[in-house]
Short mmCIF file of C-alpha atoms in Angstrom, two decimals:
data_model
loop_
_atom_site.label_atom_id
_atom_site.label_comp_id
_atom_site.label_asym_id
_atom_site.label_seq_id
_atom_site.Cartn_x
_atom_site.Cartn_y
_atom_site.Cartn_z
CA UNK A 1003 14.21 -3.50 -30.53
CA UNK A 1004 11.01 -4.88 -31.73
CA UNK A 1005 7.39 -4.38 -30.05
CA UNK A 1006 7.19 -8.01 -29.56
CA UNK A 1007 10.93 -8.20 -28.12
CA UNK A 1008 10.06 -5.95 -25.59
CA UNK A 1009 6.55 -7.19 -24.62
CA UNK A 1010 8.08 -10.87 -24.09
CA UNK A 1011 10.73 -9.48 -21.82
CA UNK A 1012 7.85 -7.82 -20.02
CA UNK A 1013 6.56 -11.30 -19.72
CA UNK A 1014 9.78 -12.68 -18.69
CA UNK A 1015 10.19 -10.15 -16.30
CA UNK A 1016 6.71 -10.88 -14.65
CA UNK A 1017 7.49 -14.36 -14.59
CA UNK A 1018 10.75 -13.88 -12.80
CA UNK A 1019 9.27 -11.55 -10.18
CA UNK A 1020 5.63 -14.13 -9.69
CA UNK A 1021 7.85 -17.59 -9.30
CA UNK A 1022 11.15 -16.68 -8.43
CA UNK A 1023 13.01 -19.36 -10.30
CA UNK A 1024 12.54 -20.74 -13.98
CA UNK A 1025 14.22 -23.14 -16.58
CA UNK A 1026 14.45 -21.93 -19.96
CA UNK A 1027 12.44 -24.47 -21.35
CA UNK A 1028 9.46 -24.28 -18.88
CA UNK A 1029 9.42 -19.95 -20.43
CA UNK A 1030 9.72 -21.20 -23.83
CA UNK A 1031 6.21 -23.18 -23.13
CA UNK A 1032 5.20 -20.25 -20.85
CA UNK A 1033 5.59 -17.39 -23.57
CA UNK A 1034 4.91 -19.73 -26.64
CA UNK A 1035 8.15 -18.88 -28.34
CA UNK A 1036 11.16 -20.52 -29.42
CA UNK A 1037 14.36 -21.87 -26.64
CA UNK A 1038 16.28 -19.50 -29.04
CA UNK A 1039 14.65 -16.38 -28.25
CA UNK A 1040 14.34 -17.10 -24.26
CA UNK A 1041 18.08 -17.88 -24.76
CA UNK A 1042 18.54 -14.34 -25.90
CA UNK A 1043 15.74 -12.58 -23.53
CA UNK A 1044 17.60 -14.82 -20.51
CA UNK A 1045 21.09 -13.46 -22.17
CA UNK A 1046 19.74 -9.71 -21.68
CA UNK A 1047 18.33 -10.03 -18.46
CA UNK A 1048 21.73 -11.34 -17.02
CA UNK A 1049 23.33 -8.71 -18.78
CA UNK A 1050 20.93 -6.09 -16.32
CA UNK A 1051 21.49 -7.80 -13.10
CA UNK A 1052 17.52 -8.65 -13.68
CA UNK A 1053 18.08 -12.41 -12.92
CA UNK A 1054 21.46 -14.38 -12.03
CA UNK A 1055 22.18 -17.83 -12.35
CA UNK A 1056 21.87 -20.65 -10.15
CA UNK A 1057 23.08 -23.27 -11.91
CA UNK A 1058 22.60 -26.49 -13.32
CA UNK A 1059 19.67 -28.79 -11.61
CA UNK A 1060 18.45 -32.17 -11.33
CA UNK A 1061 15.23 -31.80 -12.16
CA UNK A 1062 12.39 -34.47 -11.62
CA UNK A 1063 11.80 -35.08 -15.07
CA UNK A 1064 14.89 -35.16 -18.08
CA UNK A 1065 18.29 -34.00 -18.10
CA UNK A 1066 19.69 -31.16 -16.03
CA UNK A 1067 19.28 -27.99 -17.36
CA UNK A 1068 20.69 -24.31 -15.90
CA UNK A 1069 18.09 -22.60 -13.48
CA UNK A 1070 18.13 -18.55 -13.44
CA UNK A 1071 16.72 -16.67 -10.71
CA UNK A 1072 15.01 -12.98 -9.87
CA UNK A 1073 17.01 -10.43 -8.10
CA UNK A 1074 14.95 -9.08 -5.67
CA UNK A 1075 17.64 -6.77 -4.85
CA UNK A 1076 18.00 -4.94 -7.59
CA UNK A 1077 16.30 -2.28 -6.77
CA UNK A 1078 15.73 -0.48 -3.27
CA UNK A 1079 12.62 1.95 -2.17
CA UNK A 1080 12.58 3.75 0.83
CA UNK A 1081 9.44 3.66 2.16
CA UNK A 1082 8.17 6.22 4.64
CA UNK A 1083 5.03 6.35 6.86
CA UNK A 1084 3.39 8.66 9.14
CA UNK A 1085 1.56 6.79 12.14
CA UNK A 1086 -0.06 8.52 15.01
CA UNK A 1087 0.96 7.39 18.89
CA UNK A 1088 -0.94 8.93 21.60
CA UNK A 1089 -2.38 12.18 19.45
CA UNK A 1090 1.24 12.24 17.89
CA UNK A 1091 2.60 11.89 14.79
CA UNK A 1092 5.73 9.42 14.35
CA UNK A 1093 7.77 9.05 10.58
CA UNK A 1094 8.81 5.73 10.19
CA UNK A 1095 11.36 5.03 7.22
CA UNK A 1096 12.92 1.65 5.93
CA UNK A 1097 14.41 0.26 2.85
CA UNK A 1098 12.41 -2.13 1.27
CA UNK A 1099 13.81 -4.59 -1.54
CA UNK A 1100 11.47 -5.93 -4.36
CA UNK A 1101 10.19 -8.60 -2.78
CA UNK A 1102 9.24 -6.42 -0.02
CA UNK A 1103 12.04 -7.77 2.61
CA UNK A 1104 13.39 -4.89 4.97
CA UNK A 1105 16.92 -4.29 4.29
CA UNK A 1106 17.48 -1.34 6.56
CA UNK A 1107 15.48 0.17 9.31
CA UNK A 1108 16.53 4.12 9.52
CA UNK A 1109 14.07 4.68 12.54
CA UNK A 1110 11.65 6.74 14.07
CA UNK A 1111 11.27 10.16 14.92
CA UNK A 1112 9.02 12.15 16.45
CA UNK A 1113 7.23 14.30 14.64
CA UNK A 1114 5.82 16.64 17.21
CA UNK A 1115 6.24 19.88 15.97
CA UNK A 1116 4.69 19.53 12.38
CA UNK A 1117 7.44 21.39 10.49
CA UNK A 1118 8.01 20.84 7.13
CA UNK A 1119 11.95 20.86 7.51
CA UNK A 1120 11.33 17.87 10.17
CA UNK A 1121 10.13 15.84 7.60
CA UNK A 1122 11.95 16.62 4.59
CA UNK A 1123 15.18 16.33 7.13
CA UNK A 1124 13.60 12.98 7.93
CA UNK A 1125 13.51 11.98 4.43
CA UNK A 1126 16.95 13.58 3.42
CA UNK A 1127 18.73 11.61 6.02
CA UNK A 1128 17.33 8.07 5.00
CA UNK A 1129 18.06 9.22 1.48
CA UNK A 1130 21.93 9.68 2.51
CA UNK A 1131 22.19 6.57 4.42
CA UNK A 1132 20.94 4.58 1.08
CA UNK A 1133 22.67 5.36 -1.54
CA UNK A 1134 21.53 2.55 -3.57
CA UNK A 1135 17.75 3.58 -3.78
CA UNK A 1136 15.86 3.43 -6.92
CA UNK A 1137 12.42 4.61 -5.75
CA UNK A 1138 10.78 6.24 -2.64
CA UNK A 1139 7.17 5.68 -1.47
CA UNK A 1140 5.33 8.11 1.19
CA UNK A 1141 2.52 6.79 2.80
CA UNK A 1142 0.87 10.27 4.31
CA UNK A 1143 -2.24 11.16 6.59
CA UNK A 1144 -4.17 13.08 4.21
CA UNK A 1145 -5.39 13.41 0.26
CA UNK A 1146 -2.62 14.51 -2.33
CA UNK A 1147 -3.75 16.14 -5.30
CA UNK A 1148 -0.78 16.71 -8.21
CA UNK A 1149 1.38 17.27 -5.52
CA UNK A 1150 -0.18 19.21 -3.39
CA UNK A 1151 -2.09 18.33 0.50
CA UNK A 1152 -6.05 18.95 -0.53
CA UNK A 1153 -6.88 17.64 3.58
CA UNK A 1154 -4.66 16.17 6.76
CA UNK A 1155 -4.68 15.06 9.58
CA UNK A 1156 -5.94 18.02 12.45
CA UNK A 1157 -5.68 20.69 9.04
CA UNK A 1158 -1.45 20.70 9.85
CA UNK A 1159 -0.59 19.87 6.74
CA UNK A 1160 -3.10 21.63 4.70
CA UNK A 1161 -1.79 23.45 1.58
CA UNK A 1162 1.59 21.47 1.97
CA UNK A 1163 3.50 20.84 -1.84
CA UNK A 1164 5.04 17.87 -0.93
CA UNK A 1165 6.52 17.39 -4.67
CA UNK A 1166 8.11 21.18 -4.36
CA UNK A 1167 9.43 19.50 -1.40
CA UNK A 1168 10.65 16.58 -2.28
CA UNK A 1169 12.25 17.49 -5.18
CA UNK A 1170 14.48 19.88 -3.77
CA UNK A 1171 16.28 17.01 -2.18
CA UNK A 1172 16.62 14.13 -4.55
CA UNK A 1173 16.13 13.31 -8.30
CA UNK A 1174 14.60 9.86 -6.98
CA UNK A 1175 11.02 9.00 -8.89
CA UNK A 1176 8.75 9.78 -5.32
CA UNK A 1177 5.26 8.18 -5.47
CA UNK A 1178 2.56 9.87 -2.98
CA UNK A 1179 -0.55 8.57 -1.59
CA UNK A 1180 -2.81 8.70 1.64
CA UNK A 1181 -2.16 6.53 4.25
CA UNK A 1182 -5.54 4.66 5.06
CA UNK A 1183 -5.48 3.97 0.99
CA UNK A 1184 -2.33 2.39 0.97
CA UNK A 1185 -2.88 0.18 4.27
CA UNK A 1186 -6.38 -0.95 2.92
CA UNK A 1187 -4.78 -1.70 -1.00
CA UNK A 1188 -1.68 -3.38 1.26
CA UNK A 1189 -4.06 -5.65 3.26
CA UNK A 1190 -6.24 -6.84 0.03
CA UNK A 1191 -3.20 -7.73 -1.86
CA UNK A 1192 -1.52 -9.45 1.62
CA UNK A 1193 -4.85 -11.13 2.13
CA UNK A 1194 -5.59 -12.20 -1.48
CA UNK A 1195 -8.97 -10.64 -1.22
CA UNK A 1196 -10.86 -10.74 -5.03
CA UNK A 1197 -9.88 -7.89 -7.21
CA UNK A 1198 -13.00 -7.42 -9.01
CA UNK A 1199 -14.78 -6.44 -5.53
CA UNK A 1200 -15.79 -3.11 -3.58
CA UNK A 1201 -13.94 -2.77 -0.34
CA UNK A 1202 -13.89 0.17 1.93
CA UNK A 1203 -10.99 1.08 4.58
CA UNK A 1204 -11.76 2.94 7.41
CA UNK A 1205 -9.19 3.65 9.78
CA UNK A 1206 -9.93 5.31 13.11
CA UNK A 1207 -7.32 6.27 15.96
CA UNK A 1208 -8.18 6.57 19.45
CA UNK A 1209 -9.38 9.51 19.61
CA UNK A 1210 -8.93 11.02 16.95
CA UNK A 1211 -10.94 11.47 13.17
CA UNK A 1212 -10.89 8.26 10.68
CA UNK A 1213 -10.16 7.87 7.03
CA UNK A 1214 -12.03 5.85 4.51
CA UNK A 1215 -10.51 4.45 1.46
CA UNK A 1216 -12.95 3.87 -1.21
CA UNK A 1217 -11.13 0.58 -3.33
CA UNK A 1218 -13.04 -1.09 -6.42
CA UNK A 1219 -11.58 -3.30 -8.74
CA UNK A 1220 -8.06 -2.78 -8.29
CA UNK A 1221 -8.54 1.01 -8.49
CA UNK A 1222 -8.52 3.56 -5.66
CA UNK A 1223 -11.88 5.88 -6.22
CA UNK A 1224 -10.34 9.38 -5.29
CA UNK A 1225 -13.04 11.68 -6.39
CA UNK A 1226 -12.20 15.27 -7.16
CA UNK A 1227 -9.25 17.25 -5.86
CA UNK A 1228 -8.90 13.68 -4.48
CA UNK A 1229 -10.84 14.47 -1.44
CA UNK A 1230 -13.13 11.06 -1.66
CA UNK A 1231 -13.48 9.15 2.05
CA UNK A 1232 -12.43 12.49 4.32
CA UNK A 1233 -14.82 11.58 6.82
CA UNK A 1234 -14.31 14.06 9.50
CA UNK A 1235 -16.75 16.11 7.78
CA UNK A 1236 -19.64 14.47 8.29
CA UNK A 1237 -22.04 15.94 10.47
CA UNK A 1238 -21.71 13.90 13.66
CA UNK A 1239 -18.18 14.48 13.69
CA UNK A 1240 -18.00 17.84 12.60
CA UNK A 1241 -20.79 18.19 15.84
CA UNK A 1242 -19.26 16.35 18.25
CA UNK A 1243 -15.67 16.30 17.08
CA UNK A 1244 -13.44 13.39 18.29
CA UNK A 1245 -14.48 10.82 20.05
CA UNK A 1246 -13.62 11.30 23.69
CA UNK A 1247 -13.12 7.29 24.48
CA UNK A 1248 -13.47 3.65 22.60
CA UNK A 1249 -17.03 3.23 22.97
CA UNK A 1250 -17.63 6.75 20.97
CA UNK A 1251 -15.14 5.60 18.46
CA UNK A 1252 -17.16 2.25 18.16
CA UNK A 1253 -20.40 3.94 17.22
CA UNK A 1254 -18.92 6.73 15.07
CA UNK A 1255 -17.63 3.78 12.97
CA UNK A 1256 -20.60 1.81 12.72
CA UNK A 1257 -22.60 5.10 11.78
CA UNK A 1258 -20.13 5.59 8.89
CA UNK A 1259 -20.51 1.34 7.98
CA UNK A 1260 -24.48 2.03 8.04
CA UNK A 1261 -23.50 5.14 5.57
CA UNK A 1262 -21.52 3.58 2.92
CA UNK A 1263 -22.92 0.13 3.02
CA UNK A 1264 -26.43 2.23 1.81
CA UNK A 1265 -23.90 4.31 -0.60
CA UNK A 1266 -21.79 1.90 -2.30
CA UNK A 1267 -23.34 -1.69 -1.03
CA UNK A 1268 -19.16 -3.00 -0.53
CA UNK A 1269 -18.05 -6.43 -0.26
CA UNK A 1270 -15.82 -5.64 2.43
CA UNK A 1271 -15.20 -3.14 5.10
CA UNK A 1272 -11.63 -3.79 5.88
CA UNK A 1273 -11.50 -2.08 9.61
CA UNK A 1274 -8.21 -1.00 11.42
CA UNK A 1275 -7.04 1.16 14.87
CA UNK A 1276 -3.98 1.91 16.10
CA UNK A 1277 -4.84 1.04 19.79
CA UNK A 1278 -8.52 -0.45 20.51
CA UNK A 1279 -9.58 -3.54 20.73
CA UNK A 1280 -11.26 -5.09 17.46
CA UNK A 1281 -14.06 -7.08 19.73
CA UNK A 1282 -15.25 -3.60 20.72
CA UNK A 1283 -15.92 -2.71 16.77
CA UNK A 1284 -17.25 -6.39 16.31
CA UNK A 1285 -20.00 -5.96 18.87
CA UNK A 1286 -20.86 -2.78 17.97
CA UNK A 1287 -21.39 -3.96 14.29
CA UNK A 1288 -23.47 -7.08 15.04
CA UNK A 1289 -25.74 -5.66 17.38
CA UNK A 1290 -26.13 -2.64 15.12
CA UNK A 1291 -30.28 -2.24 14.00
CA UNK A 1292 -29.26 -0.13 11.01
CA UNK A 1293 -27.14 -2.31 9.35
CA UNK A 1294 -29.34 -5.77 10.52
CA UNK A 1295 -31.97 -3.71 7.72
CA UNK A 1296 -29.74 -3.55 4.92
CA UNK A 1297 -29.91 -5.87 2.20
CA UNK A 1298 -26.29 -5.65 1.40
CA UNK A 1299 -24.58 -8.26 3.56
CA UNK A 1300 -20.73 -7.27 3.78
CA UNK A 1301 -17.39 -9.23 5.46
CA UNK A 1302 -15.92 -7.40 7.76
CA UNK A 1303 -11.80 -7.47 8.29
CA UNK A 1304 -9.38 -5.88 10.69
CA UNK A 1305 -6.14 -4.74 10.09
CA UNK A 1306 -3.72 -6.80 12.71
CA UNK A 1307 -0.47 -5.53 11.15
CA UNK A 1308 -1.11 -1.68 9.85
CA UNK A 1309 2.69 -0.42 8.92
CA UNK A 1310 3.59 -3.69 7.07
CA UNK A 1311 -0.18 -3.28 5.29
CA UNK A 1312 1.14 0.36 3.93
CA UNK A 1313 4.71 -0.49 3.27
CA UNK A 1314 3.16 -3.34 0.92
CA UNK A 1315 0.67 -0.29 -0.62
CA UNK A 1316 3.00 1.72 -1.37
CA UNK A 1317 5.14 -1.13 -3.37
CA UNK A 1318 1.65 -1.42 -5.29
CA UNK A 1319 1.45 2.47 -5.91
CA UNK A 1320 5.11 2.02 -6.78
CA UNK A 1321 5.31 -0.87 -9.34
CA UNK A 1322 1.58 -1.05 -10.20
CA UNK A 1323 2.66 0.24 -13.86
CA UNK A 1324 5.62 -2.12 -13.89
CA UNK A 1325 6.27 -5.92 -14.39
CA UNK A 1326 6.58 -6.02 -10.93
CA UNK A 1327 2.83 -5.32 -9.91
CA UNK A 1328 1.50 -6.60 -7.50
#
């Protein structure tokens, strides 16, 4: 097929996927070509199972004409994520269609002992209950490099080949990527925050050591060995070590706000915790003296719905190559 056959169906696709619906006349005007060659781009795509037809429509304007719509369920990703519960670790894995609607919920499990069979087990289960998955997407507390853990969570995961792993049990495309990235990327894109700005993502448990997610422009800054935004090794922290109650947690994260607001000068710091109460964070931030000095003046966001904020980054990390972006 030509180059320009296969860059309008790219279009067509992304069309599809954006509105939903479309008449063939409204993508002739759309793609600037001919009713002809939609007619024979619509003819492949129904051929795929890409779209599917809905029928003929009244519209507002003209005769009735045949409406096509996307099928968000042609494909299926499992999507996994590691969340911590009271100093615990818990895998969480559902099927997500393309438009990001839950289609099966395979549960949690506790992941208490830190084995790697646990979670590959985990993952091999979910895998056998779906047999119609296209893709899988693991959100993961700590940085992947090629494959491989570089830093986790409490150092249990540390050394970890994850795509050794994974590929022993499935010939399924498996996109990787640190938690805190893909629930800060998942709330910009839910929250239609700019693309062309800086944002950092810092999550921080109760009690436990944060993450930062360093996000510019669409693109996740990662740094070498992809170590960028492992905050636990600053010096307070590595001092002190966690913090032993909210209020610590409250000034360890405005100390790391009056850090990279004089680093990188963000747009946003899009804030989230899996059990505190924002309004502590918020008065800790406005009454801060550091960051009243700075000239960079920042909004500040919280994360109200964290798992739905990854399952929607990892869709990104999935389809961000694809028609499909998002």
């Amino acid at each position: 097929m030509s180059t320009n056959h296969n860059a309008n169906l790219k279009k067509l696709l992304r069309i599809f996927y954006r509105q939903g619906t479309a008449f063939a006349s409204d993508l002739s005007a759309q793609l600037n070509v001919s009713v002809v060659t939609i007619n024979n781009l619509l003819k492949q795509l129904l051929t795929t199972g890409a779209i599917t037809e809905v029928g003929i429509i009244q519209r507002d304007m003209g005769r009735p004409a045949k409406q096509y719509q996307f099928n968000y369920q042609q494909q299926a990703l499992l999507l996994i994520t590691l969340q911590e519960k009271n100093s615990v670790l818990t895998i969480s894995r559902v099927v997500s269609d393309m438009a990001g609607n839950i289609i099966a919920d395979h549960g949690d499990i506790a992941f208490s002992d830190y084995a790697p069979n646990t979670l590959i087990t985990a993952i091999a289960e979910a895998i056998a209950a779906s047999p119609q998955l296209t893709a899988i997407g693991l959100a993961f507390p700590g940085k992947i490099a090629t494959g491989v853990v570089t830093s986790s969570w409490n150092e249990r995961f540390d050394g970890w080949n994850l795509k050794a792993m994974l590929s022993a049990i499935t010939d399924l495309p498996v996109f990787m990527q640190n938690d805190v990235h893909m629930m800060t990327v998942g709330y910009s894109i839910h929250h239609q925050l700019p693309k062309d700005t800086l944002k950092v993502g810092i999550y921080f448990p109760r009690q436990s050591m944060p993450g930062i997610t360093i996000y510019n422009s669409g693109t996740i800054i990662e740094g070498n060995h992809n170590l960028a935004g492992e905050a636990k090794y600053t010096p307070t922290l590595q001092i002190h070590g966690r913090p032993k109650n909210d209020d610590e947690t409250a000034t360890r994260l405005v100390e790391l706000m009056v850090n990279y607001n004089i680093a990188l000068a963000p747009h946003y710091f899009i804030l989230g915790s899996n059990a505190i109460d924002y309004q502590l964070f918020a008065d800790k931030i406005a009454h801060d003296d550091m960051l009243k000095r700075h000239p960079n003046s920042f909004q500040v966001a919280y994360m109200q719905d964290i798992t739905a904020d990854m399952q929607r980054g990892l869709r990104w990390l999935i389809y961000r190559n694809t028609p499909f972006a998002l």
